[in-house]
mmCIF file of C-alpha atoms in Angstrom:
data_model
loop_
_atom_site.group_PDB
_atom_site.id
_atom_site.type_symbol
_atom_site.label_atom_id
_atom_site.label_comp_id
_atom_site.label_asym_id
_atom_site.label_seq_id
_atom_site.Cartn_x
_atom_site.Cartn_y
_atom_site.Cartn_z
ATOM 1 C CA MET A 1 24.742 4.328 -11.322
ATOM 2 C CA PRO A 2 21.952 6.603 -9.755
ATOM 3 C CA ARG A 3 20.947 5.343 -6.355
ATOM 4 C CA ASP A 4 17.259 5.965 -5.600
ATOM 5 C CA GLY A 5 17.015 9.104 -7.942
ATOM 6 C CA ASP A 6 19.980 11.001 -6.207
ATOM 7 C CA ASP A 7 23.666 9.899 -7.202
ATOM 8 C CA ALA A 8 25.235 12.149 -4.665
ATOM 9 C CA LEU A 9 27.399 10.366 -2.278
ATOM 10 C CA HIS A 10 28.575 11.756 1.039
ATOM 11 C CA PRO A 11 31.837 10.761 2.766
ATOM 12 C CA ILE A 12 31.196 9.041 6.288
ATOM 13 C CA SER A 13 33.025 12.152 8.083
ATOM 14 C CA GLU A 14 30.362 14.236 6.575
ATOM 15 C CA VAL A 15 27.478 12.245 7.494
ATOM 16 C CA ALA A 16 28.724 11.764 11.168
ATOM 17 C CA ARG A 17 29.079 15.656 11.528
ATOM 18 C CA CYS A 18 25.718 16.280 9.976
ATOM 19 C CA PHE A 19 23.942 13.736 12.022
ATOM 20 C CA GLY A 20 25.987 14.543 15.281
ATOM 21 C CA LEU A 21 27.636 10.831 15.651
ATOM 22 C CA SER A 22 31.059 9.868 15.561
ATOM 23 C CA VAL A 23 32.561 8.056 12.710
ATOM 24 C CA ALA A 24 33.132 5.074 14.957
ATOM 25 C CA THR A 25 29.314 5.121 15.614
ATOM 26 C CA LEU A 26 28.548 5.036 11.969
ATOM 27 C CA ARG A 27 31.083 2.156 11.414
ATOM 28 C CA TYR A 28 29.431 0.216 14.418
ATOM 29 C CA TYR A 29 25.813 0.605 12.724
ATOM 30 C CA ASP A 30 27.299 -0.452 9.514
ATOM 31 C CA ASP A 31 28.834 -3.485 10.974
ATOM 32 C CA LEU A 32 25.471 -4.283 12.782
ATOM 33 C CA GLY A 33 23.679 -4.236 9.668
ATOM 34 C CA LEU A 34 21.599 -1.400 10.509
ATOM 35 C CA LEU A 35 22.465 0.470 7.244
ATOM 36 C CA PRO A 36 22.500 -0.739 3.909
ATOM 37 C CA PRO A 37 26.132 -1.485 2.893
ATOM 38 C CA ALA A 38 27.860 1.876 2.318
ATOM 39 C CA GLY A 39 29.450 2.538 -1.037
ATOM 40 C CA ARG A 40 33.232 2.834 -0.960
ATOM 41 C CA ARG A 41 35.714 5.233 -2.725
ATOM 42 C CA GLY A 42 38.948 3.994 -1.884
ATOM 43 C CA ASN A 43 39.103 3.218 1.923
ATOM 44 C CA VAL A 44 36.374 5.840 2.686
ATOM 45 C CA ARG A 45 32.718 4.861 3.267
ATOM 46 C CA HIS A 46 30.347 6.878 1.343
ATOM 47 C CA TYR A 47 26.614 7.167 1.811
ATOM 48 C CA GLY A 48 23.751 7.964 -0.748
ATOM 49 C CA ARG A 49 19.990 8.968 -0.190
ATOM 50 C CA ARG A 50 18.961 5.372 0.912
ATOM 51 C CA GLU A 51 21.688 5.129 3.699
ATOM 52 C CA LEU A 52 20.949 8.735 4.867
ATOM 53 C CA ARG A 53 17.071 7.900 5.110
ATOM 54 C CA ARG A 54 17.804 4.678 7.118
ATOM 55 C CA LEU A 55 20.219 6.722 9.367
ATOM 56 C CA ALA A 56 17.488 9.399 10.053
ATOM 57 C CA LEU A 57 14.925 6.445 10.882
ATOM 58 C CA ILE A 58 17.509 5.037 13.460
ATOM 59 C CA GLN A 59 18.012 8.418 14.981
ATOM 60 C CA HIS A 60 14.278 8.802 15.124
ATOM 61 C CA LEU A 61 13.709 5.393 16.695
ATOM 62 C CA HIS A 62 16.740 5.014 18.893
ATOM 63 C CA HIS A 63 18.006 8.327 19.732
ATOM 64 C CA GLY A 64 14.479 9.564 20.092
ATOM 65 C CA GLY A 65 14.267 7.133 23.015
ATOM 66 C CA MET A 66 11.583 4.841 21.503
ATOM 67 C CA LEU A 67 13.489 1.791 20.961
ATOM 68 C CA SER A 68 16.835 0.355 22.166
ATOM 69 C CA LEU A 69 19.651 -0.112 19.684
ATOM 70 C CA ALA A 70 19.053 -3.928 19.717
ATOM 71 C CA GLU A 71 15.240 -3.390 18.970
ATOM 72 C CA THR A 72 16.084 -1.056 16.295
ATOM 73 C CA ALA A 73 18.595 -3.610 14.797
ATOM 74 C CA ALA A 74 15.954 -6.215 14.849
ATOM 75 C CA ALA A 75 13.407 -4.061 13.401
ATOM 76 C CA LEU A 76 15.602 -2.663 10.514
ATOM 77 C CA GLY A 77 17.796 -5.588 9.726
ATOM 78 C CA GLU A 78 17.296 -6.807 6.158
ATOM 79 C CA ARG A 79 18.001 -10.298 7.092
ATOM 80 C CA GLY A 80 18.436 -11.641 10.571
ATOM 81 C CA PRO A 81 21.253 -14.284 11.652
ATOM 82 C CA ASP A 82 18.784 -17.053 10.713
ATOM 83 C CA GLY A 83 18.659 -15.849 7.170
ATOM 84 C CA VAL A 84 14.751 -14.930 7.612
ATOM 85 C CA ARG A 85 13.780 -11.342 6.143
ATOM 86 C CA ARG A 86 12.653 -8.802 8.743
ATOM 87 C CA PRO A 87 9.774 -6.712 8.617
ATOM 88 C CA ALA A 88 9.622 -3.756 6.388
ATOM 89 C CA GLY A 89 7.556 -0.648 5.898
ATOM 90 C CA ARG A 90 4.377 -0.649 8.259
ATOM 91 C CA ALA A 91 5.446 -3.881 9.632
ATOM 92 C CA VAL A 92 8.492 -1.856 11.383
ATOM 93 C CA LEU A 93 6.127 0.976 12.633
ATOM 94 C CA THR A 94 3.754 -1.630 14.024
ATOM 95 C CA GLY A 95 6.541 -3.517 15.667
ATOM 96 C CA ALA A 96 7.855 -0.370 17.222
ATOM 97 C CA ILE A 97 4.207 0.411 18.427
ATOM 98 C CA GLU A 98 4.007 -2.875 20.248
ATOM 99 C CA LEU A 99 7.490 -2.548 21.829
ATOM 100 C CA ILE A 100 6.376 1.009 23.158
ATOM 101 C CA GLU A 101 3.243 -0.310 24.373
ATOM 102 C CA GLU A 102 4.858 -3.203 26.407
ATOM 103 C CA ARG A 103 7.535 -0.700 27.846
ATOM 104 C CA VAL A 104 4.467 1.542 28.776
ATOM 105 C CA ALA A 105 2.753 -1.423 30.458
ATOM 106 C CA ASP A 106 5.945 -2.399 32.245
ATOM 107 C CA LEU A 107 6.329 1.137 33.477
ATOM 108 C CA ARG A 108 2.855 1.270 34.856
ATOM 109 C CA ALA A 109 3.189 -1.755 36.722
ATOM 110 C CA ALA A 110 6.592 -0.489 38.207
ATOM 111 C CA GLN A 111 4.656 2.728 39.141
ATOM 112 C CA HIS A 112 1.805 0.707 40.963
ATOM 113 C CA ARG A 113 4.639 -1.292 42.845
ATOM 114 C CA LEU A 114 6.404 2.064 43.887
ATOM 115 C CA GLU A 115 2.789 3.710 44.816
ATOM 116 C CA HIS A 116 2.197 0.425 47.155
ATOM 117 C CA LEU A 117 5.467 0.918 48.873
ATOM 118 C CA LEU A 118 4.580 4.502 49.803
ATOM 119 C CA THR A 119 1.490 3.369 51.324
ATOM 120 C CA CYS A 120 2.764 0.169 52.933
ATOM 121 C CA PRO A 121 2.246 0.257 56.593
ATOM 122 C CA THR A 122 5.761 -1.097 57.682
ATOM 123 C CA ASP A 123 8.175 1.412 58.874
ATOM 124 C CA ASP A 124 10.785 0.509 56.278
ATOM 125 C CA PRO A 125 8.813 -0.709 53.242
ATOM 126 C CA VAL A 126 12.121 -1.152 51.000
ATOM 127 C CA ARG A 127 13.360 -3.638 53.503
ATOM 128 C CA GLU A 128 10.118 -5.035 55.326
ATOM 129 C CA CYS A 129 7.519 -5.007 52.773
ATOM 130 C CA THR A 130 6.319 -8.686 52.171
ATOM 131 C CA LEU A 131 4.979 -8.115 48.653
ATOM 132 C CA LEU A 132 8.240 -6.485 47.701
ATOM 133 C CA ARG A 133 10.487 -9.282 49.162
ATOM 134 C CA GLU A 134 8.420 -11.899 47.481
ATOM 135 C CA GLU A 135 8.716 -10.192 44.080
ATOM 136 C CA LEU A 136 12.420 -9.766 44.616
ATOM 137 C CA ASP A 137 12.841 -13.528 45.755
ATOM 138 C CA ARG A 138 11.030 -14.571 42.442
ATOM 139 C CA ASN A 139 13.239 -12.265 40.339
ATOM 140 C CA VAL A 140 16.308 -13.738 42.015
ATOM 141 C CA ALA A 141 14.957 -17.440 41.407
ATOM 142 C CA GLN A 142 14.343 -16.532 37.701
ATOM 143 C CA ALA A 143 17.659 -14.992 37.315
ATOM 144 C CA LEU A 144 19.474 -17.928 38.755
ATOM 145 C CA ASP A 145 17.444 -20.539 36.933
ATOM 146 C CA GLY A 146 18.059 -18.657 33.625
#
């Protein structure tokens, strides 16, 4: 049966080599549901065009440093653990953009905190800065409450 206009299937070892991944990583992606279920011939997993495109997207998002593996799994999963269908197409891209914007905002906030420490009038800002100590106390309280 042709798959997406291309009936060529590639064994997992060949795909791993071509994408610069280990076979164990591909199996892990398969188990996480990041890839559509791989076809099997005997005990060997084989990937068609659909799986290869999905793997290329994972490489682009995750290995390109845009999203974590968990974020990639959430964005690309066909169905979540709750059975709800995950976004597809442009919704995946929009979600990725939103996650990147959040990360940029967090990095800018961290940059401002570090810049404050550079200009803090105390002798040892990492140990003596009141603003930093208050923020760290809030973080500890949140961690212990959560």
